[in-house]
């Protein structure tokens, strides 16, 4: 057991990895962003790309994500990996939906 695990056991803190993905970045200088995206009911983004990959966390709602030709649905509390390839996202619910976007892109 490492020191961090021992401290967690004493304090009651529980850390559970929910997504892990290796990333090869083209630059040593990275601009990391955390973005809150709020989608109106049934809103669908146009096809688009991002400068870099990263995890996305669904705060509330239900999303259909088409990323690099693969279509998957994610709901509240789920995490998914966005590749940076051509994609679209749609809020599949009758309520406002929200994502937290963790974006890793080359620094400019």
PDB file of C-alpha atoms in Angstrom:
ATOM      1  CA  UNK A   1       0.000   0.000   0.000  1.00  0.00           C
ATOM      2  CA  UNK A   2       1.443   3.405  -0.985  1.00  0.00           C
ATOM      3  CA  UNK A   3       1.450   6.479   1.289  1.00  0.00           C
ATOM      4  CA  UNK A   4      -1.495   8.103  -0.517  1.00  0.00           C
ATOM      5  CA  UNK A   5      -3.613   4.963  -0.081  1.00  0.00           C
ATOM      6  CA  UNK A   6      -2.737   4.769   3.610  1.00  0.00           C
ATOM      7  CA  UNK A   7      -3.745   8.425   4.109  1.00  0.00           C
ATOM      8  CA  UNK A   8      -7.036   7.805   2.284  1.00  0.00           C
ATOM      9  CA  UNK A   9      -7.835   4.838   4.531  1.00  0.00           C
ATOM     10  CA  UNK A  10      -7.247   6.953   7.666  1.00  0.00           C
ATOM     11  CA  UNK A  11      -9.300   9.947   6.492  1.00  0.00           C
ATOM     12  CA  UNK A  12     -12.203   8.138   4.865  1.00  0.00           C
ATOM     13  CA  UNK A  13     -11.414   9.773   1.508  1.00  0.00           C
ATOM     14  CA  UNK A  14     -12.182   7.445  -1.373  1.00  0.00           C
ATOM     15  CA  UNK A  15     -10.610   8.002  -4.792  1.00  0.00           C
ATOM     16  CA  UNK A  16     -11.984   5.838  -7.594  1.00  0.00           C
ATOM     17  CA  UNK A  17     -10.578   6.174 -11.117  1.00  0.00           C
ATOM     18  CA  UNK A  18     -13.496   6.411 -13.560  1.00  0.00           C
ATOM     19  CA  UNK A  19     -11.548   6.959 -16.787  1.00  0.00           C
ATOM     20  CA  UNK A  20      -7.953   6.479 -17.814  1.00  0.00           C
ATOM     21  CA  UNK A  21      -6.621   6.943 -21.315  1.00  0.00           C
ATOM     22  CA  UNK A  22      -3.028   7.272 -22.551  1.00  0.00           C
ATOM     23  CA  UNK A  23      -2.415  10.500 -24.484  1.00  0.00           C
ATOM     24  CA  UNK A  24       0.366  11.275 -26.926  1.00  0.00           C
ATOM     25  CA  UNK A  25       0.561  15.028 -27.291  1.00  0.00           C
ATOM     26  CA  UNK A  26       2.348  16.619 -30.257  1.00  0.00           C
ATOM     27  CA  UNK A  27       3.760  19.460 -28.148  1.00  0.00           C
ATOM     28  CA  UNK A  28       5.436  19.807 -24.770  1.00  0.00           C
ATOM     29  CA  UNK A  29       3.502  23.032 -24.209  1.00  0.00           C
ATOM     30  CA  UNK A  30      -0.131  22.206 -23.552  1.00  0.00           C
ATOM     31  CA  UNK A  31      -3.056  24.498 -22.861  1.00  0.00           C
ATOM     32  CA  UNK A  32      -5.402  22.670 -20.480  1.00  0.00           C
ATOM     33  CA  UNK A  33      -8.960  24.000 -20.231  1.00  0.00           C
ATOM     34  CA  UNK A  34     -11.947  23.044 -18.106  1.00  0.00           C
ATOM     35  CA  UNK A  35     -15.156  24.201 -19.806  1.00  0.00           C
ATOM     36  CA  UNK A  36     -18.779  24.026 -18.664  1.00  0.00           C
ATOM     37  CA  UNK A  37     -21.077  23.467 -21.675  1.00  0.00           C
ATOM     38  CA  UNK A  38     -24.829  23.888 -21.203  1.00  0.00           C
ATOM     39  CA  UNK A  39     -27.123  22.428 -23.887  1.00  0.00           C
ATOM     40  CA  UNK A  40     -30.781  23.470 -24.307  1.00  0.00           C
ATOM     41  CA  UNK A  41     -33.301  20.603 -24.638  1.00  0.00           C
ATOM     42  CA  UNK A  42     -32.667  18.538 -27.805  1.00  0.00           C
ATOM     43  CA  UNK A  43     -29.878  20.873 -28.990  1.00  0.00           C
ATOM     44  CA  UNK A  44     -27.408  19.264 -31.415  1.00  0.00           C
ATOM     45  CA  UNK A  45     -24.001  20.688 -32.211  1.00  0.00           C
ATOM     46  CA  UNK A  46     -22.909  20.900 -35.832  1.00  0.00           C
ATOM     47  CA  UNK A  47     -20.127  18.554 -36.920  1.00  0.00           C
ATOM     48  CA  UNK A  48     -16.903  19.900 -35.467  1.00  0.00           C
ATOM     49  CA  UNK A  49     -13.431  19.044 -34.172  1.00  0.00           C
ATOM     50  CA  UNK A  50     -11.422  20.151 -31.160  1.00  0.00           C
ATOM     51  CA  UNK A  51      -7.709  20.933 -31.067  1.00  0.00           C
ATOM     52  CA  UNK A  52      -7.049  18.058 -28.718  1.00  0.00           C
ATOM     53  CA  UNK A  53      -8.530  15.039 -26.961  1.00  0.00           C
ATOM     54  CA  UNK A  54      -9.865  14.867 -23.440  1.00  0.00           C
ATOM     55  CA  UNK A  55     -12.376  13.464 -20.982  1.00  0.00           C
ATOM     56  CA  UNK A  56     -15.944  14.749 -20.710  1.00  0.00           C
ATOM     57  CA  UNK A  57     -18.110  14.456 -17.597  1.00  0.00           C
ATOM     58  CA  UNK A  58     -21.920  14.510 -17.825  1.00  0.00           C
ATOM     59  CA  UNK A  59     -23.158  16.693 -14.960  1.00  0.00           C
ATOM     60  CA  UNK A  60     -26.825  16.285 -15.889  1.00  0.00           C
ATOM     61  CA  UNK A  61     -28.888  15.064 -18.805  1.00  0.00           C
ATOM     62  CA  UNK A  62     -28.433  12.490 -21.531  1.00  0.00           C
ATOM     63  CA  UNK A  63     -26.161  12.949 -24.544  1.00  0.00           C
ATOM     64  CA  UNK A  64     -25.781  11.093 -27.819  1.00  0.00           C
ATOM     65  CA  UNK A  65     -22.169  11.478 -28.912  1.00  0.00           C
ATOM     66  CA  UNK A  66     -20.960  10.675 -32.415  1.00  0.00           C
ATOM     67  CA  UNK A  67     -17.157  10.684 -32.315  1.00  0.00           C
ATOM     68  CA  UNK A  68     -14.986   9.411 -35.158  1.00  0.00           C
ATOM     69  CA  UNK A  69     -17.930   7.439 -36.606  1.00  0.00           C
ATOM     70  CA  UNK A  70     -18.960   5.754 -33.329  1.00  0.00           C
ATOM     71  CA  UNK A  71     -22.314   6.625 -31.710  1.00  0.00           C
ATOM     72  CA  UNK A  72     -22.774   6.195 -27.942  1.00  0.00           C
ATOM     73  CA  UNK A  73     -25.156   7.542 -25.299  1.00  0.00           C
ATOM     74  CA  UNK A  74     -24.025   8.888 -21.915  1.00  0.00           C
ATOM     75  CA  UNK A  75     -26.057  10.000 -18.901  1.00  0.00           C
ATOM     76  CA  UNK A  76     -25.635  11.873 -15.641  1.00  0.00           C
ATOM     77  CA  UNK A  77     -22.467  10.878 -13.789  1.00  0.00           C
ATOM     78  CA  UNK A  78     -20.828   9.151 -16.758  1.00  0.00           C
ATOM     79  CA  UNK A  79     -17.467  10.038 -18.269  1.00  0.00           C
ATOM     80  CA  UNK A  80     -16.371   9.577 -21.864  1.00  0.00           C
ATOM     81  CA  UNK A  81     -13.241  10.244 -23.886  1.00  0.00           C
ATOM     82  CA  UNK A  82     -13.435  12.600 -26.837  1.00  0.00           C
ATOM     83  CA  UNK A  83     -10.785  11.808 -29.456  1.00  0.00           C
ATOM     84  CA  UNK A  84     -10.454  15.204 -31.136  1.00  0.00           C
ATOM     85  CA  UNK A  85     -11.782  13.688 -34.395  1.00  0.00           C
ATOM     86  CA  UNK A  86     -14.876  14.942 -36.244  1.00  0.00           C
ATOM     87  CA  UNK A  87     -17.852  14.748 -33.896  1.00  0.00           C
ATOM     88  CA  UNK A  88     -21.354  15.919 -32.949  1.00  0.00           C
ATOM     89  CA  UNK A  89     -23.184  15.919 -29.604  1.00  0.00           C
ATOM     90  CA  UNK A  90     -26.936  16.030 -28.983  1.00  0.00           C
ATOM     91  CA  UNK A  91     -28.874  16.610 -25.772  1.00  0.00           C
ATOM     92  CA  UNK A  92     -31.403  13.752 -25.876  1.00  0.00           C
ATOM     93  CA  UNK A  93     -33.531  15.028 -22.995  1.00  0.00           C
ATOM     94  CA  UNK A  94     -36.423  17.471 -22.554  1.00  0.00           C
ATOM     95  CA  UNK A  95     -34.359  19.350 -19.953  1.00  0.00           C
ATOM     96  CA  UNK A  96     -31.188  21.427 -20.079  1.00  0.00           C
ATOM     97  CA  UNK A  97     -28.117  19.160 -20.056  1.00  0.00           C
ATOM     98  CA  UNK A  98     -24.598  19.972 -18.938  1.00  0.00           C
ATOM     99  CA  UNK A  99     -21.086  18.696 -19.683  1.00  0.00           C
ATOM    100  CA  UNK A 100     -17.737  19.505 -18.127  1.00  0.00           C
ATOM    101  CA  UNK A 101     -15.103  19.422 -20.863  1.00  0.00           C
ATOM    102  CA  UNK A 102     -11.452  18.828 -19.975  1.00  0.00           C
ATOM    103  CA  UNK A 103      -9.567  19.873 -23.096  1.00  0.00           C
ATOM    104  CA  UNK A 104      -5.873  19.290 -23.803  1.00  0.00           C
ATOM    105  CA  UNK A 105      -4.592  21.308 -26.766  1.00  0.00           C
ATOM    106  CA  UNK A 106      -1.252  22.633 -28.000  1.00  0.00           C
ATOM    107  CA  UNK A 107      -0.431  26.021 -26.452  1.00  0.00           C
ATOM    108  CA  UNK A 108      -0.391  28.901 -28.924  1.00  0.00           C
TER     109      UNK A 108
END
